[in-house]
Amino acid sequence: MDDVVSGAQNLETARQLQCQLQNMLETCGMKLRKWNSNSKELLNSSIDQEHSFSTKPKSAINTLDVSWKPTGDYFMFKVSIPSMTSYTKRDVLSVVARL
């Protein structure tokens, strides 16, 4: 397993997800090494010293070819749009389908 992207509506659900992920990885002999959150409470409440999480202020976290900005809690991705003098519906749909 390499990258996991998940989310929660509240702090308690996020803590439960974190615990479930740690337990699932432990059953396979793996450990949760790095994780991040946009919740300062969740980051500060970690009592598990066996993993180190990223607390460095970073503009974006990249995973699965998608960038996530924890401070604003939004995703970003790059799209290359060919330069044309005019765009047909087919051209627009082709770009949208690649998203």
GROMACS .gro file of N, CA and C in nm:
model
  297
    1MET      N    1   0.086  -0.117   0.000
    1MET     CA    2   0.000   0.000   0.000
    1MET      C    3   0.090   0.122   0.000
    2ASP      N    4   0.052   0.219  -0.076
    2ASP     CA    5   0.138   0.335  -0.088
    2ASP      C    6   0.070   0.460  -0.035
    3ASP      N    7  -0.040   0.500  -0.095
    3ASP     CA    8  -0.109   0.623  -0.057
    3ASP      C    9  -0.255   0.593  -0.025
    4VAL      N   10  -0.305   0.661   0.076
    4VAL     CA   11  -0.447   0.653   0.111
    4VAL      C   12  -0.498   0.796   0.123
    5VAL      N   13  -0.610   0.823   0.062
    5VAL     CA   14  -0.674   0.953   0.073
    5VAL      C   15  -0.813   0.930   0.129
    6SER      N   16  -0.843   0.998   0.237
    6SER     CA   17  -0.973   0.981   0.301
    6SER      C   18  -1.016   1.113   0.363
    7GLY      N   19  -1.135   1.115   0.417
    7GLY     CA   20  -1.185   1.236   0.480
    7GLY      C   21  -1.293   1.204   0.580
    8ALA      N   22  -1.328   1.304   0.659
    8ALA     CA   23  -1.431   1.287   0.761
    8ALA      C   24  -1.503   1.419   0.782
    9GLN      N   25  -1.626   1.409   0.829
    9GLN     CA   26  -1.707   1.528   0.853
    9GLN      C   27  -1.678   1.594   0.987
   10ASN      N   28  -1.623   1.516   1.082
   10ASN     CA   29  -1.595   1.573   1.214
   10ASN      C   30  -1.470   1.509   1.273
   11LEU      N   31  -1.423   1.564   1.383
   11LEU     CA   32  -1.298   1.521   1.445
   11LEU      C   33  -1.306   1.378   1.496
   12GLU      N   34  -1.416   1.341   1.557
   12GLU     CA   35  -1.429   1.205   1.612
   12GLU      C   36  -1.425   1.100   1.502
   13THR      N   37  -1.492   1.125   1.392
   13THR     CA   38  -1.489   1.032   1.279
   13THR      C   39  -1.349   1.022   1.221
   14ALA      N   40  -1.278   1.133   1.214
   14ALA     CA   41  -1.140   1.132   1.165
   14ALA      C   42  -1.051   1.049   1.256
   15ARG      N   43  -1.069   1.062   1.387
   15ARG     CA   44  -0.991   0.981   1.482
   15ARG      C   45  -1.021   0.832   1.464
   16GLN      N   46  -1.147   0.800   1.443
   16GLN     CA   47  -1.185   0.660   1.421
   16GLN      C   48  -1.121   0.606   1.293
   17LEU      N   49  -1.124   0.686   1.186
   17LEU     CA   50  -1.061   0.644   1.060
   17LEU      C   51  -0.911   0.621   1.077
   18GLN      N   52  -0.846   0.710   1.151
   18GLN     CA   53  -0.703   0.697   1.175
   18GLN      C   54  -0.675   0.567   1.251
   19CYS      N   55  -0.753   0.541   1.354
   19CYS     CA   56  -0.734   0.420   1.434
   19CYS      C   57  -0.759   0.294   1.351
   20GLN      N   58  -0.865   0.295   1.271
   20GLN     CA   59  -0.896   0.180   1.186
   20GLN      C   60  -0.785   0.154   1.085
   21LEU      N   61  -0.731   0.260   1.027
   21LEU     CA   62  -0.623   0.244   0.930
   21LEU      C   63  -0.498   0.188   0.998
   22GLN      N   64  -0.465   0.239   1.117
   22GLN     CA   65  -0.349   0.187   1.190
   22GLN      C   66  -0.368   0.039   1.221
   23ASN      N   67  -0.486   0.001   1.267
   23ASN     CA   68  -0.512  -0.139   1.300
   23ASN      C   69  -0.507  -0.228   1.177
   24MET      N   70  -0.564  -0.182   1.066
   24MET     CA   71  -0.563  -0.260   0.944
   24MET      C   72  -0.420  -0.282   0.894
   25LEU      N   73  -0.339  -0.177   0.897
   25LEU     CA   74  -0.201  -0.190   0.853
   25LEU      C   75  -0.122  -0.282   0.946
   26GLU      N   76  -0.147  -0.275   1.076
   26GLU     CA   77  -0.076  -0.361   1.171
   26GLU      C   78  -0.106  -0.508   1.147
   27THR      N   79  -0.229  -0.542   1.106
   27THR     CA   80  -0.262  -0.682   1.079
   27THR      C   81  -0.182  -0.736   0.960
   28CYS      N   82  -0.135  -0.646   0.874
   28CYS     CA   83  -0.054  -0.686   0.758
   28CYS      C   84   0.095  -0.671   0.786
   29GLY      N   85   0.130  -0.634   0.909
   29GLY     CA   86   0.271  -0.616   0.943
   29GLY      C   87   0.329  -0.483   0.899
   30MET      N   88   0.242  -0.386   0.869
   30MET     CA   89   0.289  -0.255   0.826
   30MET      C   90   0.253  -0.151   0.931
   31LYS      N   91   0.317  -0.035   0.920
   31LYS     CA   92   0.288   0.074   1.012
   31LYS      C   93   0.252   0.199   0.934
   32LEU      N   94   0.165   0.279   0.994
   32LEU     CA   95   0.131   0.408   0.936
   32LEU      C   96   0.246   0.502   0.965
   33ARG      N   97   0.318   0.542   0.861
   33ARG     CA   98   0.438   0.623   0.880
   33ARG      C   99   0.411   0.772   0.872
   34LYS      N  100   0.348   0.815   0.767
   34LYS     CA  101   0.324   0.958   0.747
   34LYS      C  102   0.177   0.979   0.717
   35TRP      N  103   0.121   1.078   0.780
   35TRP     CA  104  -0.016   1.116   0.750
   35TRP      C  105  -0.030   1.265   0.776
   36ASN      N  106  -0.135   1.322   0.724
   36ASN     CA  107  -0.156   1.464   0.742
   36ASN      C  108  -0.304   1.492   0.753
   37SER      N  109  -0.335   1.608   0.806
   37SER     CA  110  -0.473   1.650   0.824
   37SER      C  111  -0.480   1.801   0.816
   38ASN      N  112  -0.596   1.852   0.782
   38ASN     CA  113  -0.616   1.995   0.788
   38ASN      C  114  -0.669   2.037   0.925
   39SER      N  115  -0.685   1.941   1.015
   39SER     CA  116  -0.733   1.967   1.151
   39SER      C  117  -0.615   1.973   1.248
   40LYS      N  118  -0.592   2.090   1.304
   40LYS     CA  119  -0.485   2.105   1.404
   40LYS      C  120  -0.513   2.018   1.526
   41GLU      N  121  -0.642   2.004   1.563
   41GLU     CA  122  -0.678   1.922   1.679
   41GLU      C  123  -0.636   1.777   1.658
   42LEU      N  124  -0.660   1.725   1.538
   42LEU     CA  125  -0.623   1.586   1.509
   42LEU      C  126  -0.472   1.570   1.508
   43LEU      N  127  -0.402   1.664   1.449
   43LEU     CA  128  -0.255   1.657   1.447
   43LEU      C  129  -0.198   1.664   1.588
   44ASN      N  130  -0.254   1.750   1.672
   44ASN     CA  131  -0.203   1.767   1.808
   44ASN      C  132  -0.245   1.655   1.902
   45SER      N  133  -0.351   1.582   1.868
   45SER     CA  134  -0.400   1.478   1.959
   45SER      C  135  -0.331   1.344   1.939
   46SER      N  136  -0.240   1.335   1.844
   46SER     CA  137  -0.172   1.208   1.818
   46SER      C  138  -0.081   1.174   1.935
   47ILE      N  139  -0.108   1.058   1.997
   47ILE     CA  140  -0.024   1.013   2.108
   47ILE      C  141   0.064   0.896   2.067
   48ASP      N  142   0.044   0.846   1.946
   48ASP     CA  143   0.124   0.735   1.896
   48ASP      C  144   0.261   0.785   1.853
   49GLN      N  145   0.364   0.741   1.920
   49GLN     CA  146   0.500   0.786   1.889
   49GLN      C  147   0.570   0.694   1.788
   50GLU      N  148   0.505   0.587   1.744
   50GLU     CA  149   0.569   0.494   1.652
   50GLU      C  150   0.563   0.540   1.507
   51HIS      N  151   0.494   0.645   1.481
   51HIS     CA  152   0.494   0.699   1.345
   51HIS      C  153   0.520   0.848   1.351
   52SER      N  154   0.573   0.899   1.246
   52SER     CA  155   0.597   1.043   1.239
   52SER      C  156   0.509   1.100   1.130
   53PHE      N  157   0.438   1.202   1.162
   53PHE     CA  158   0.352   1.264   1.061
   53PHE      C  159   0.411   1.396   1.018
   54SER      N  160   0.372   1.437   0.903
   54SER     CA  161   0.426   1.558   0.845
   54SER      C  162   0.361   1.680   0.908
   55THR      N  163   0.440   1.760   0.979
   55THR     CA  164   0.388   1.884   1.037
   55THR      C  165   0.452   2.005   0.972
   56LYS      N  166   0.535   1.982   0.873
   56LYS     CA  167   0.601   2.094   0.805
   56LYS      C  168   0.498   2.172   0.724
   57PRO      N  169   0.500   2.303   0.737
   57PRO     CA  170   0.407   2.381   0.655
   57PRO      C  171   0.445   2.368   0.509
   58LYS      N  172   0.359   2.312   0.432
   58LYS     CA  173   0.386   2.285   0.292
   58LYS      C  174   0.272   2.342   0.210
   59SER      N  175   0.303   2.393   0.096
   59SER     CA  176   0.198   2.455   0.016
   59SER      C  177   0.097   2.351  -0.032
   60ALA      N  178   0.145   2.233  -0.071
   60ALA     CA  179   0.053   2.129  -0.118
   60ALA      C  180   0.114   1.993  -0.093
   61ILE      N  181   0.029   1.895  -0.076
   61ILE     CA  182   0.071   1.756  -0.058
   61ILE      C  183   0.028   1.681  -0.183
   62ASN      N  184   0.122   1.614  -0.246
   62ASN     CA  185   0.095   1.546  -0.372
   62ASN      C  186   0.079   1.397  -0.350
   63THR      N  187  -0.028   1.342  -0.402
   63THR     CA  188  -0.051   1.199  -0.398
   63THR      C  189  -0.144   1.161  -0.512
   64LEU      N  190  -0.117   1.049  -0.574
   64LEU     CA  191  -0.200   0.998  -0.682
   64LEU      C  192  -0.223   1.102  -0.792
   65ASP      N  193  -0.119   1.178  -0.825
   65ASP     CA  194  -0.124   1.283  -0.928
   65ASP      C  195  -0.225   1.394  -0.899
   66VAL      N  196  -0.261   1.408  -0.772
   66VAL     CA  197  -0.351   1.516  -0.729
   66VAL      C  198  -0.282   1.589  -0.615
   67SER      N  199  -0.291   1.721  -0.613
   67SER     CA  200  -0.234   1.801  -0.505
   67SER      C  201  -0.345   1.843  -0.411
   68TRP      N  202  -0.316   1.837  -0.281
   68TRP     CA  203  -0.412   1.877  -0.178
   68TRP      C  204  -0.353   1.988  -0.095
   69LYS      N  205  -0.427   2.096  -0.076
   69LYS     CA  206  -0.385   2.208   0.008
   69LYS      C  207  -0.457   2.194   0.142
   70PRO      N  208  -0.388   2.147   0.247
   70PRO     CA  209  -0.454   2.129   0.376
   70PRO      C  210  -0.506   2.258   0.437
   71THR      N  211  -0.437   2.369   0.414
   71THR     CA  212  -0.480   2.495   0.476
   71THR      C  213  -0.615   2.540   0.423
   72GLY      N  214  -0.642   2.519   0.297
   72GLY     CA  215  -0.771   2.557   0.240
   72GLY      C  216  -0.864   2.439   0.220
   73ASP      N  217  -0.811   2.316   0.237
   73ASP     CA  218  -0.884   2.191   0.220
   73ASP      C  219  -0.948   2.182   0.081
   74TYR      N  220  -0.863   2.191  -0.021
   74TYR     CA  221  -0.911   2.172  -0.157
   74TYR      C  222  -0.806   2.099  -0.240
   75PHE      N  223  -0.852   2.037  -0.349
   75PHE     CA  224  -0.766   1.962  -0.440
   75PHE      C  225  -0.733   2.046  -0.562
   76MET      N  226  -0.614   2.020  -0.618
   76MET     CA  227  -0.571   2.086  -0.741
   76MET      C  228  -0.515   1.979  -0.835
   77PHE      N  229  -0.529   2.001  -0.962
   77PHE     CA  230  -0.465   1.914  -1.060
   77PHE      C  231  -0.439   1.994  -1.186
   78LYS      N  232  -0.341   1.948  -1.261
   78LYS     CA  233  -0.301   2.019  -1.382
   78LYS      C  234  -0.374   1.961  -1.503
   79VAL      N  235  -0.414   2.051  -1.589
   79VAL     CA  236  -0.481   2.012  -1.712
   79VAL      C  237  -0.414   2.087  -1.826
   80SER      N  238  -0.376   2.014  -1.928
   80SER     CA  239  -0.320   2.082  -2.045
   80SER      C  240  -0.429   2.092  -2.152
   81ILE      N  241  -0.457   2.214  -2.189
   81ILE     CA  242  -0.559   2.240  -2.290
   81ILE      C  243  -0.490   2.288  -2.416
   82PRO      N  244  -0.511   2.217  -2.526
   82PRO     CA  245  -0.445   2.259  -2.650
   82PRO      C  246  -0.497   2.396  -2.694
   83SER      N  247  -0.407   2.475  -2.745
   83SER     CA  248  -0.443   2.609  -2.790
   83SER      C  249  -0.501   2.602  -2.931
   84MET      N  250  -0.625   2.647  -2.943
   84MET     CA  251  -0.693   2.647  -3.073
   84MET      C  252  -0.760   2.783  -3.092
   85THR      N  253  -0.790   2.814  -3.216
   85THR     CA  254  -0.858   2.941  -3.242
   85THR      C  255  -1.004   2.935  -3.200
   86SER      N  256  -1.064   2.817  -3.213
   86SER     CA  257  -1.202   2.798  -3.166
   86SER      C  258  -1.214   2.655  -3.113
   87TYR      N  259  -1.308   2.637  -3.023
   87TYR     CA  260  -1.327   2.506  -2.960
   87TYR      C  261  -1.465   2.452  -2.995
   88THR      N  262  -1.467   2.326  -3.034
   88THR     CA  263  -1.595   2.261  -3.059
   88THR      C  264  -1.642   2.195  -2.931
   89LYS      N  265  -1.765   2.149  -2.931
   89LYS     CA  266  -1.817   2.076  -2.815
   89LYS      C  267  -1.732   1.951  -2.791
   90ARG      N  268  -1.691   1.888  -2.898
   90ARG     CA  269  -1.609   1.768  -2.886
   90ARG      C  270  -1.476   1.800  -2.818
   91ASP      N  271  -1.414   1.914  -2.852
   91ASP     CA  272  -1.288   1.955  -2.789
   91ASP      C  273  -1.307   1.976  -2.639
   92VAL      N  274  -1.414   2.045  -2.603
   92VAL     CA  275  -1.441   2.073  -2.461
   92VAL      C  276  -1.467   1.942  -2.386
   93LEU      N  277  -1.548   1.855  -2.443
   93LEU     CA  278  -1.578   1.727  -2.378
   93LEU      C  279  -1.453   1.640  -2.366
   94SER      N  280  -1.365   1.648  -2.462
   94SER     CA  281  -1.240   1.573  -2.456
   94SER      C  282  -1.155   1.617  -2.338
   95VAL      N  283  -1.148   1.747  -2.314
   95VAL     CA  284  -1.071   1.798  -2.200
   95VAL      C  285  -1.139   1.760  -2.069
   96VAL      N  286  -1.270   1.775  -2.062
   96VAL     CA  287  -1.344   1.743  -1.940
   96VAL      C  288  -1.330   1.595  -1.907
   97ALA      N  289  -1.332   1.509  -2.007
   97ALA     CA  290  -1.321   1.365  -1.984
   97ALA      C  291  -1.187   1.326  -1.923
   98ARG      N  292  -1.084   1.406  -1.947
   98ARG     CA  293  -0.951   1.377  -1.892
   98ARG      C  294  -0.938   1.419  -1.746
   99LEU      N  295  -1.035   1.494  -1.695
   99LEU     CA  296  -1.030   1.535  -1.556
   99LEU      C  297  -1.059   1.417  -1.470
   0.00000   0.00000   0.00000
